[in-house]
Amino acid sequence: MANYGKVLISTDNLGLVYKLGRGNGKRKSGQASTLTALHDVSISVNEGEFVSVVGPSGCGKSTLLYILAGLYRNTSGKAYIHGHEIAGPSLDRGIIMQAYALFPWRTVQKNVEFGLEVKGLKKKEREEVALEFIDLVGLRDFADRYPYELSGGMKQRIAIARALAYDPDVLLMDEPFAAVDEQTRTLLHEELLRIWEKTHKTIIFVTHSIDEAIFLSDRVVVMTSSPGMVKDEIRVELERPRTNEIKSTPLFGSYRNDIWRHLQSLTDSTREVTTMQGRHILGAVPQEAVI
Amino acid sequence: MEHTEKKQNTLLTIYQKSILIVVIIVLWIIVPLYTDNIYVPSLIEVLKEFGKLAATGELFKHIGASLKIAFIGLAISQAIAIPIGVLIGWFKKVDTYLSPLLVVMRNTSILAILPLFVLLLGIGEVSKIAIIVWGCVFPTLINTIQGVKTVDSNLIRSAQSMGISNTGLFFKVVIPASSPYILAGFRLSASIALIVLVGAEMVGAFYGIGFMIFNAQHAYMIPRMYVGILTLAILGVLVNLLSTKLENGVLRWQESNTNAV
């Protein structure tokens, strides 16, 4: 399979423990109430690689992404980019969220220019670069529209253009296509692969869809929940460029079974997570998460 | 077919919206002719007086004096309300320190403070401006706080992921994201400015619509009093129209501009 450059982004026994509830983490019972969102997560992603992270809800896959983005703080272990510890957000990482997070008061063009403004580019240069990436996602005719005038799929393409425009080294994508319909999602998959092959960006893609993870990635990281840990990594050796037909090949099926088996062995703990979160809302101590 | 239906619908809406006002106008013209109450002159008589006052220019002198004070008061109040609202909405600590005081201030009747302002600041323009500031600060302040507190956290995170500075976050995200709230507050404040103004002008003034009404009442110049009331009504509608226009213009990025607060 494809050979990639050196390690771009990595984590070393990364952990995040939340304190639950009010006060100093102590409850009436005297037990410390904490929730381990991530425990000893060590992953490593090479330059130009497309890696997906799958796992049940509550396995901390999004949390992991937000730590890499510099938006959350880990409580143990380390996260690195270019060999330096991640200290906060920066333009070398672009995040794309499920909720699009486009600025509603800015036109498509101005949304894509946002990161370039932060970067300090001149107006003319900003406009040129923004148009280039609006072009790349095929929405040139919509440059002057406001986000409310776009469909969900178009909004996510603009969010991708916005992240690409300021030229980050890695795209961090948090279930970006979870809110669009099946047909649009299929189109967006092919679109994303086309863009990835054109821009050679490193992509870390968080999803709960096994098919999506296999179809897009070079490697799939499977996570377990409570606590969120890496269960296994599966290398996807499907030929590129990939089209939708590849999903019906035997090889694709065997990857699907592989990951599914991993996740099935997790269903028990998944159930625990659900009940645990339910109890968390009620204010009880989540026993399973206490260390 | 569909087109004419649409046209009919528009006509129906215009009818529905205007019928009550038209009825009142007609009653106002006719009924006083058959009653003998000097306190309720016919609209015709009021309009005659209106024409007279407009022709001598006296009416516009009053309107000018009133609008000047209302405008200055409104401007000052917004210059206070928006920055403080943003600070309270954004910084928990500012909220904790300032909010209790603001609750007390907001719930103290303007009419109760008016005499105090007159004592402290005299009966000139300053006390009137001060009372308008007092009345107009709170709607915008409360709306701004609400707007800033409810900024979509995804937008903040998204901007932060691009390494934006705190100042940048303020001006490029927090302020525009709360602008619908701020503008709705402004629209409220603008109408309140006119309302408070009249009260202020009744306490002590030599010009202004409020003075005109009050003075006319004292002098039993009844049609003149109605001219004042009518003028205020028209001004109020105009102010509302203008601020709604401004709001729709600034907020054209919103799917619908019906977020009246």
Coordinates of C-alpha atoms in Angstrom, one line a residue:
Chain A
M1 CA 0.0 0.0 0.0
A2 CA 0.9 3.6 -0.2
N3 CA 4.1 4.7 1.6
Y4 CA 3.8 7.7 3.7
G5 CA 6.2 10.2 5.0
K6 CA 7.3 10.6 8.6
V7 CA 5.0 10.7 11.6
L8 CA 3.0 14.0 11.7
I9 CA 0.7 13.7 14.6
S10 CA 0.9 11.2 17.5
T11 CA -0.2 10.6 21.1
D12 CA 1.6 8.8 23.8
N13 CA -0.5 7.2 26.6
L14 CA -2.9 10.1 26.3
G15 CA -5.6 10.2 29.0
L16 CA -8.4 12.5 30.0
V17 CA -10.3 12.2 33.3
Y18 CA -13.3 14.4 33.8
K19 CA -14.4 15.5 37.3
L20 CA -18.1 15.0 37.4
G21 CA -20.7 17.1 39.1
R22 CA -20.3 20.1 41.3
G23 CA -17.7 20.9 43.9
N24 CA -14.4 19.3 44.4
G25 CA -15.1 15.9 42.9
K26 CA -16.3 14.5 46.1
R27 CA -19.8 13.2 46.6
K28 CA -21.9 12.6 49.7
S29 CA -20.8 9.0 49.7
G30 CA -17.2 10.3 49.9
Q31 CA -16.3 8.7 46.6
A32 CA -14.4 10.8 44.1
S33 CA -16.6 11.1 41.0
T34 CA -14.6 11.1 37.9
L35 CA -15.1 9.8 34.4
T36 CA -12.3 8.5 32.4
A37 CA -13.0 9.6 28.8
L38 CA -9.6 8.5 27.4
H39 CA -7.1 6.0 28.9
D40 CA -3.6 5.4 27.5
V41 CA -4.4 6.2 23.9
S42 CA -1.3 5.9 21.7
I43 CA -1.8 6.5 18.0
S44 CA 0.5 7.7 15.3
V45 CA -0.5 9.2 12.0
N46 CA 1.9 9.7 9.1
E47 CA 2.1 12.6 6.7
G48 CA -0.5 12.3 4.0
E49 CA -2.3 9.4 5.7
F50 CA -6.0 9.0 6.0
V51 CA -6.9 7.5 9.3
S52 CA -10.4 6.9 10.7
V53 CA -11.3 6.4 14.3
V54 CA -14.5 4.3 14.9
G55 CA -16.1 3.3 18.1
P56 CA -19.4 3.4 20.0
S57 CA -20.9 6.6 21.3
G58 CA -19.0 7.7 24.4
C59 CA -15.7 6.0 23.5
G60 CA -14.0 9.3 23.5
K61 CA -13.2 9.4 19.8
S62 CA -14.3 13.0 19.5
T63 CA -12.6 13.9 22.7
L64 CA -9.4 12.6 21.2
L65 CA -9.9 14.8 18.1
Y66 CA -10.5 17.9 20.2
I67 CA -7.3 17.3 22.2
L68 CA -5.4 17.0 18.9
A69 CA -7.1 20.2 17.8
G70 CA -5.8 21.8 21.0
L71 CA -9.3 22.7 22.2
Y72 CA -9.4 20.2 25.1
R73 CA -6.7 19.6 27.6
N74 CA -5.6 16.0 28.3
T75 CA -4.9 15.1 31.9
S76 CA -2.2 12.6 31.3
G77 CA 0.2 11.5 28.5
K78 CA 1.2 13.6 25.6
A79 CA 0.0 14.6 22.2
Y80 CA 2.5 15.7 19.5
I81 CA 2.5 17.4 16.1
H82 CA 5.7 17.7 14.2
G83 CA 7.4 16.2 17.3
H84 CA 6.3 19.2 19.4
E85 CA 3.8 18.8 22.2
I86 CA 0.4 20.2 21.4
A87 CA -0.1 23.3 23.5
G88 CA -3.3 24.8 22.0
P89 CA -5.1 25.4 18.7
S90 CA -3.2 26.6 15.7
L91 CA -3.5 27.0 12.0
D92 CA -1.5 23.8 11.4
R93 CA -4.6 21.8 12.2
G94 CA -8.0 22.4 10.7
I95 CA -11.1 21.0 12.5
I96 CA -14.4 20.2 10.7
M97 CA -17.4 19.5 12.9
Q98 CA -20.7 17.7 12.4
A99 CA -22.6 20.9 13.0
Y100 CA -20.7 22.7 10.1
A101 CA -20.1 25.7 12.4
L102 CA -20.2 28.1 9.5
F103 CA -20.5 31.8 10.6
P104 CA -24.1 32.6 9.5
W105 CA -23.5 36.3 9.1
R106 CA -20.7 35.7 6.6
T107 CA -21.2 34.7 3.0
V108 CA -19.7 31.5 1.7
Q109 CA -16.7 33.5 0.4
K110 CA -16.2 35.4 3.7
N111 CA -16.5 32.1 5.7
V112 CA -13.7 30.6 3.7
E113 CA -11.7 33.7 4.2
F114 CA -12.0 33.5 8.0
G115 CA -8.8 31.6 8.7
L116 CA -6.9 33.7 6.2
E117 CA -7.9 36.8 8.1
V118 CA -6.6 35.2 11.2
K119 CA -3.5 34.4 9.3
G120 CA -3.1 38.0 8.3
L121 CA -3.4 37.8 4.5
K122 CA -4.2 40.9 2.4
K123 CA -7.7 41.3 1.2
K124 CA -6.9 40.5 -2.5
E125 CA -4.9 37.5 -1.6
R126 CA -7.6 36.2 0.7
E127 CA -10.2 36.5 -2.0
E128 CA -8.1 34.6 -4.5
V129 CA -7.2 31.8 -2.1
A130 CA -10.8 31.5 -0.9
L131 CA -12.2 31.3 -4.4
E132 CA -9.7 28.6 -5.3
F133 CA -11.0 26.4 -2.5
I134 CA -14.6 27.2 -3.1
D135 CA -13.9 26.1 -6.6
L136 CA -12.2 22.9 -5.3
V137 CA -15.4 21.9 -3.5
G138 CA -17.5 22.9 -6.6
L139 CA -19.5 25.7 -5.1
R140 CA -18.2 28.7 -7.0
D141 CA -21.8 29.8 -8.0
F142 CA -22.6 30.0 -4.3
A143 CA -19.7 32.2 -3.2
D144 CA -22.0 35.2 -2.4
R145 CA -24.7 33.2 -0.6
Y146 CA -25.3 33.0 3.1
P147 CA -25.1 29.6 4.9
Y148 CA -28.9 29.5 5.5
E149 CA -29.3 29.3 1.7
L150 CA -27.2 26.1 1.4
S151 CA -28.1 22.5 2.0
G152 CA -26.4 20.4 4.7
G153 CA -24.0 18.8 2.2
M154 CA -23.1 22.2 0.7
K155 CA -22.5 23.6 4.1
Q156 CA -20.1 20.8 5.0
R157 CA -18.2 21.2 1.7
I158 CA -17.8 24.9 2.6
A159 CA -16.6 23.9 6.0
I160 CA -14.0 21.7 4.3
A161 CA -13.0 24.5 2.0
R162 CA -12.7 26.9 4.9
A163 CA -10.4 24.5 6.7
L164 CA -8.3 23.8 3.6
A165 CA -7.9 27.4 2.7
Y166 CA -5.5 28.3 5.5
D167 CA -3.4 25.3 4.5
P168 CA -3.2 23.2 7.7
D169 CA -1.1 20.1 7.8
V170 CA -3.8 17.9 9.1
L171 CA -7.6 17.9 8.8
L172 CA -9.4 16.7 12.0
M173 CA -12.9 15.7 11.0
D174 CA -15.5 15.0 13.7
E175 CA -18.4 12.9 12.2
P176 CA -18.6 15.5 9.4
F177 CA -21.2 13.7 7.4
A178 CA -23.4 12.3 10.2
A179 CA -26.1 15.0 9.6
V180 CA -26.6 14.6 5.9
D181 CA -28.7 12.1 4.0
E182 CA -27.3 8.8 2.7
Q183 CA -27.1 9.8 -1.0
T184 CA -25.4 13.1 -0.2
R185 CA -23.0 11.3 2.1
T186 CA -22.0 8.9 -0.6
L187 CA -21.2 11.8 -2.9
L188 CA -19.3 13.6 -0.2
H189 CA -17.2 10.5 0.4
E190 CA -16.0 10.5 -3.2
E191 CA -15.6 14.3 -3.1
L192 CA -13.5 14.1 0.1
L193 CA -11.3 11.4 -1.4
R194 CA -10.8 13.5 -4.6
I195 CA -9.9 16.5 -2.5
W196 CA -7.5 14.4 -0.3
E197 CA -5.8 13.0 -3.3
K198 CA -5.4 16.4 -4.8
T199 CA -4.2 18.2 -1.7
H200 CA -2.2 15.4 0.0
K201 CA -3.5 16.5 3.4
T202 CA -3.3 14.2 6.4
I203 CA -6.8 13.4 7.6
I204 CA -8.0 12.0 10.9
F205 CA -11.6 11.2 10.5
V206 CA -13.9 10.3 13.5
T207 CA -17.0 8.4 12.7
H208 CA -19.4 5.7 14.0
S209 CA -20.0 4.3 10.5
I210 CA -17.8 1.3 9.8
D211 CA -18.4 1.5 6.0
E212 CA -17.5 5.1 6.0
A213 CA -14.3 4.4 7.9
I214 CA -13.2 1.5 5.6
F215 CA -14.2 3.3 2.4
L216 CA -12.2 6.4 3.1
S217 CA -9.2 5.3 5.1
D218 CA -5.8 3.8 4.9
R219 CA -6.1 2.7 8.5
V220 CA -9.0 2.3 10.9
V221 CA -8.5 2.7 14.6
V222 CA -11.1 0.9 16.6
M223 CA -11.9 2.3 20.1
T224 CA -13.6 0.8 23.1
S225 CA -15.6 2.7 25.6
S226 CA -15.5 3.2 29.4
P227 CA -12.7 3.9 29.5
G228 CA -12.0 5.1 25.9
M229 CA -9.1 3.0 24.7
V230 CA -7.6 1.8 21.4
K231 CA -8.8 -1.7 20.8
D232 CA -7.2 -2.4 17.5
E233 CA -5.9 -0.9 14.3
I234 CA -6.8 -2.3 10.9
R235 CA -4.9 -1.5 7.8
V236 CA -7.2 -1.1 4.8
E237 CA -5.5 -2.3 1.6
L238 CA -8.2 -1.4 -0.9
E239 CA -7.0 0.0 -4.1
R240 CA -7.2 3.7 -4.8
P241 CA -8.9 5.7 -6.3
R242 CA -11.9 4.1 -4.7
T243 CA -15.5 4.3 -6.0
N244 CA -18.7 3.3 -4.4
E245 CA -18.7 -0.1 -6.1
I246 CA -15.8 -1.2 -3.9
K247 CA -18.2 -1.5 -1.0
S248 CA -19.6 -4.7 -2.5
T249 CA -16.2 -6.5 -2.9
P250 CA -15.3 -9.5 -0.7
L251 CA -12.3 -7.6 0.7
F252 CA -14.4 -4.7 1.8
G253 CA -16.8 -7.2 3.4
S254 CA -14.0 -8.9 5.3
Y255 CA -12.8 -5.6 6.7
R256 CA -16.4 -4.8 7.7
N257 CA -16.7 -8.2 9.5
D258 CA -13.3 -7.7 11.2
I259 CA -14.2 -4.3 12.6
W260 CA -17.8 -5.4 13.4
R261 CA -16.4 -8.3 15.4
H262 CA -14.3 -5.9 17.4
L263 CA -17.2 -3.7 18.1
Q264 CA -19.6 -6.5 18.9
S265 CA -17.3 -7.7 21.7
L266 CA -17.7 -4.1 23.0
T267 CA -21.5 -4.0 23.0
D268 CA -21.6 -4.9 26.6
S269 CA -19.4 -2.0 27.6
T270 CA -21.4 0.2 25.2
R271 CA -24.5 -0.6 27.1
E272 CA -22.7 0.3 30.3
V273 CA -21.8 3.6 28.8
T274 CA -25.4 4.4 28.0
T275 CA -26.7 3.5 31.4
M276 CA -23.8 5.2 33.0
Q277 CA -24.5 8.4 31.2
G278 CA -28.2 8.1 32.1
R279 CA -27.2 7.8 35.7
H280 CA -24.8 10.7 35.3
I281 CA -27.7 12.9 34.4
L282 CA -29.5 11.7 37.4
G283 CA -26.5 12.7 39.5
A284 CA -25.5 9.3 40.7
V285 CA -21.9 8.1 40.8
P286 CA -20.9 6.2 37.7
Q287 CA -19.2 3.2 39.3
E288 CA -17.8 1.8 36.1
A289 CA -15.8 4.9 35.4
V290 CA -14.3 5.3 38.8
I291 CA -10.6 4.4 39.0
Chain B
M1 CA -55.3 32.2 -11.6
E2 CA -52.8 31.8 -8.8
H3 CA -51.6 35.3 -9.4
T4 CA -55.0 36.9 -8.9
E5 CA -55.5 34.7 -5.8
K6 CA -52.3 36.1 -4.4
K7 CA -53.4 39.6 -5.2
Q8 CA -56.7 39.0 -3.5
N9 CA -54.9 37.8 -0.5
T10 CA -52.7 40.9 -0.3
L11 CA -55.8 43.1 -0.5
L12 CA -57.5 41.1 2.2
T13 CA -54.4 41.5 4.4
I14 CA -54.4 45.3 3.9
Y15 CA -58.1 45.4 4.7
Q16 CA -57.6 43.3 7.8
K17 CA -54.7 45.4 9.0
S18 CA -56.3 48.8 8.4
I19 CA -60.0 48.4 9.1
L20 CA -59.8 49.2 12.8
I21 CA -57.8 52.3 12.3
V22 CA -60.1 53.5 9.6
V23 CA -63.1 52.9 11.8
I24 CA -61.6 54.9 14.6
I25 CA -60.7 57.8 12.2
V26 CA -64.2 57.9 10.9
L27 CA -65.7 57.8 14.4
W28 CA -63.3 60.6 15.4
I29 CA -64.5 62.7 12.6
I30 CA -68.3 62.1 13.0
V31 CA -69.0 61.5 16.6
P32 CA -67.7 64.8 18.0
L33 CA -70.0 66.6 15.5
Y34 CA -73.0 65.2 17.4
T35 CA -71.7 65.4 20.9
D36 CA -70.9 68.6 22.8
N37 CA -67.8 67.6 24.7
I38 CA -65.1 70.3 24.3
Y39 CA -62.4 67.8 25.4
V40 CA -63.0 65.7 22.3
P41 CA -62.8 67.9 19.2
S42 CA -63.3 66.4 15.8
L43 CA -60.3 65.1 13.9
I44 CA -61.0 67.8 11.3
E45 CA -60.5 70.5 13.9
V46 CA -57.3 68.8 15.1
L47 CA -55.9 68.6 11.6
K48 CA -56.7 72.3 11.0
E49 CA -54.7 73.1 14.2
F50 CA -52.0 70.8 13.0
G51 CA -51.8 72.7 9.7
K52 CA -51.7 76.0 11.5
L53 CA -48.9 74.9 13.8
A54 CA -47.0 73.4 10.9
A55 CA -47.3 76.6 8.8
T56 CA -45.9 78.8 11.6
G57 CA -43.1 76.4 12.1
E58 CA -43.8 76.1 15.8
L59 CA -44.6 72.4 15.6
F60 CA -41.2 71.7 14.0
K61 CA -39.4 73.6 16.6
H62 CA -41.0 71.3 19.2
I63 CA -40.3 68.2 17.2
G64 CA -36.7 69.3 16.6
A65 CA -36.1 69.9 20.3
S66 CA -37.6 66.6 21.3
L67 CA -35.8 64.5 18.6
K68 CA -32.4 66.1 19.5
I69 CA -32.7 65.1 23.1
A70 CA -34.1 61.7 22.3
F71 CA -31.3 61.0 19.8
I72 CA -28.5 62.1 22.2
G73 CA -30.0 60.1 25.0
L74 CA -30.5 57.0 22.9
A75 CA -26.9 57.2 21.5
I76 CA -25.3 57.5 24.9
S77 CA -27.5 54.7 26.3
Q78 CA -26.5 52.3 23.5
A79 CA -22.8 53.3 23.9
I80 CA -23.1 52.2 27.5
A81 CA -25.4 49.2 27.2
I82 CA -23.6 47.3 24.4
P83 CA -20.0 47.2 25.8
I84 CA -21.2 46.5 29.4
G85 CA -23.7 43.9 28.1
V86 CA -20.9 42.1 26.2
L87 CA -18.6 42.2 29.3
I88 CA -21.4 40.8 31.6
G89 CA -22.3 38.2 29.0
W90 CA -18.8 37.0 28.5
F91 CA -17.1 37.3 31.9
K92 CA -18.7 35.4 34.7
K93 CA -17.1 37.6 37.3
V94 CA -18.4 40.9 35.8
D95 CA -21.8 39.2 35.8
T96 CA -21.6 38.3 39.4
Y97 CA -20.5 41.8 40.5
L98 CA -22.8 43.9 38.4
S99 CA -26.0 41.9 37.9
P100 CA -27.5 42.5 41.4
L101 CA -27.0 46.2 41.1
L102 CA -28.5 46.2 37.6
V103 CA -31.6 44.3 38.8
V104 CA -32.2 46.9 41.4
M105 CA -31.7 49.8 39.0
R106 CA -33.8 48.2 36.3
N107 CA -36.7 47.7 38.6
T108 CA -36.8 51.2 39.9
S109 CA -39.5 53.3 38.2
I110 CA -38.2 56.0 35.9
L111 CA -41.0 58.2 37.1
A112 CA -39.6 57.9 40.6
I113 CA -36.1 58.9 39.6
L114 CA -37.1 61.8 37.3
P115 CA -37.6 64.3 40.2
L116 CA -34.2 63.3 41.6
F117 CA -32.5 63.9 38.2
V118 CA -34.2 67.3 38.0
L119 CA -32.9 68.2 41.4
L120 CA -29.4 67.1 40.7
L121 CA -29.1 68.2 37.1
G122 CA -31.5 71.0 36.8
I123 CA -34.5 71.3 34.4
G124 CA -32.3 71.8 31.3
E125 CA -31.4 69.3 28.6
V126 CA -29.0 67.4 30.8
S127 CA -31.5 65.9 33.1
K128 CA -33.8 65.0 30.2
I129 CA -30.9 63.2 28.4
A130 CA -30.0 61.5 31.6
I131 CA -33.5 60.1 32.2
I132 CA -33.6 58.9 28.6
V133 CA -30.3 57.2 29.0
W134 CA -31.6 55.5 32.1
G135 CA -34.7 54.3 30.3
C136 CA -32.9 53.1 27.2
V137 CA -29.9 51.3 28.7
F138 CA -31.7 48.3 30.1
P139 CA -33.5 46.8 27.0
T140 CA -30.3 46.7 25.0
L141 CA -28.2 45.7 28.0
I142 CA -30.4 42.7 28.8
N143 CA -30.6 41.6 25.2
T144 CA -26.9 42.0 24.7
I145 CA -26.2 39.9 27.8
Q146 CA -28.6 37.2 26.5
G147 CA -27.1 37.3 23.0
V148 CA -23.5 36.9 24.2
K149 CA -24.4 34.2 26.6
T150 CA -26.1 32.2 23.9
V151 CA -23.5 32.4 21.2
D152 CA -23.2 28.9 19.6
S153 CA -20.2 27.3 21.2
N154 CA -19.4 25.5 18.0
L155 CA -18.7 28.8 16.3
I156 CA -16.4 29.8 19.2
R157 CA -14.6 26.5 19.0
S158 CA -14.4 26.7 15.3
A159 CA -12.8 30.2 15.4
Q160 CA -10.5 29.2 18.3
S161 CA -9.3 26.2 16.3
M162 CA -8.0 28.7 13.8
G163 CA -5.9 30.2 16.5
I164 CA -7.9 33.5 16.7
S165 CA -6.9 36.0 19.4
N166 CA -9.4 36.9 22.2
T167 CA -9.9 40.3 20.6
G168 CA -10.5 38.7 17.3
L169 CA -13.0 36.3 18.8
F170 CA -14.9 39.2 20.4
F171 CA -15.2 41.3 17.3
K172 CA -15.4 38.6 14.6
V173 CA -17.6 36.1 16.4
V174 CA -19.2 37.2 19.7
I175 CA -20.5 40.6 18.5
P176 CA -21.8 39.5 15.1
A177 CA -23.3 36.3 16.6
S178 CA -25.2 38.4 19.2
S179 CA -26.2 41.2 16.8
P180 CA -29.8 39.9 16.4
Y181 CA -30.3 40.3 20.1
I182 CA -28.5 43.6 20.3
L183 CA -30.5 45.1 17.4
A184 CA -33.8 43.9 18.9
G185 CA -32.8 45.6 22.1
F186 CA -32.0 48.7 20.2
R187 CA -35.4 48.7 18.6
L188 CA -37.0 48.5 22.0
S189 CA -34.8 51.3 23.3
A190 CA -35.6 53.6 20.4
S191 CA -39.3 53.5 21.1
I192 CA -38.7 53.8 24.9
A193 CA -36.6 57.0 24.2
L194 CA -39.7 58.7 22.8
I195 CA -41.9 57.5 25.7
V196 CA -39.5 58.6 28.4
L197 CA -38.9 61.9 26.6
V198 CA -42.5 63.0 27.0
G199 CA -42.4 62.4 30.7
A200 CA -39.2 64.3 31.0
E201 CA -40.5 67.3 29.1
M202 CA -43.6 67.5 31.2
V203 CA -41.5 68.2 34.3
G204 CA -39.8 71.3 33.1
A205 CA -39.2 72.5 29.6
F206 CA -39.9 75.3 27.2
Y207 CA -39.8 73.3 24.1
G208 CA -40.6 69.8 23.0
I209 CA -43.7 67.8 22.1
G210 CA -44.2 66.7 25.7
F211 CA -44.1 70.4 26.8
M212 CA -46.5 71.3 24.1
I213 CA -49.0 68.7 25.2
F214 CA -48.7 69.5 28.8
N215 CA -48.9 73.3 28.2
A216 CA -51.9 73.0 25.9
Q217 CA -53.7 71.0 28.5
H218 CA -53.1 73.6 31.1
A219 CA -54.2 76.4 28.8
Y220 CA -57.3 74.5 27.6
M221 CA -56.0 74.6 24.0
I222 CA -57.6 71.2 23.4
P223 CA -57.0 70.8 19.6
R224 CA -53.4 71.7 20.2
M225 CA -53.0 69.0 22.8
Y226 CA -54.3 66.5 20.3
V227 CA -51.9 67.7 17.7
G228 CA -49.1 66.9 20.2
I229 CA -50.4 63.4 20.8
L230 CA -50.9 62.7 17.1
T231 CA -47.4 64.0 16.3
L232 CA -46.0 61.6 19.0
A233 CA -47.9 58.7 17.6
I234 CA -46.6 59.4 14.1
L235 CA -43.0 59.8 15.4
G236 CA -43.3 56.6 17.3
V237 CA -44.5 54.7 14.2
L238 CA -41.7 56.2 12.1
V239 CA -39.0 55.3 14.7
N240 CA -40.3 51.8 14.8
L241 CA -40.3 51.6 11.0
L242 CA -36.7 52.9 10.7
S243 CA -35.3 50.7 13.4
T244 CA -37.0 47.6 11.9
K245 CA -35.5 48.6 8.5
L246 CA -32.1 48.9 10.0
E247 CA -32.5 45.6 11.7
N248 CA -33.6 43.8 8.5
G249 CA -30.7 45.5 6.6
V250 CA -28.0 44.4 9.1
L251 CA -29.5 40.9 9.6
R252 CA -30.1 40.0 6.0
W253 CA -28.0 36.9 6.7
Q254 CA -30.8 35.5 8.8
E255 CA -33.4 33.2 7.2
S256 CA -36.3 35.2 8.5
N257 CA -36.2 38.5 10.3
T258 CA -39.2 38.0 12.5
N259 CA -37.3 37.7 15.8
A260 CA -39.0 40.6 17.4
V261 CA -38.3 40.6 21.1

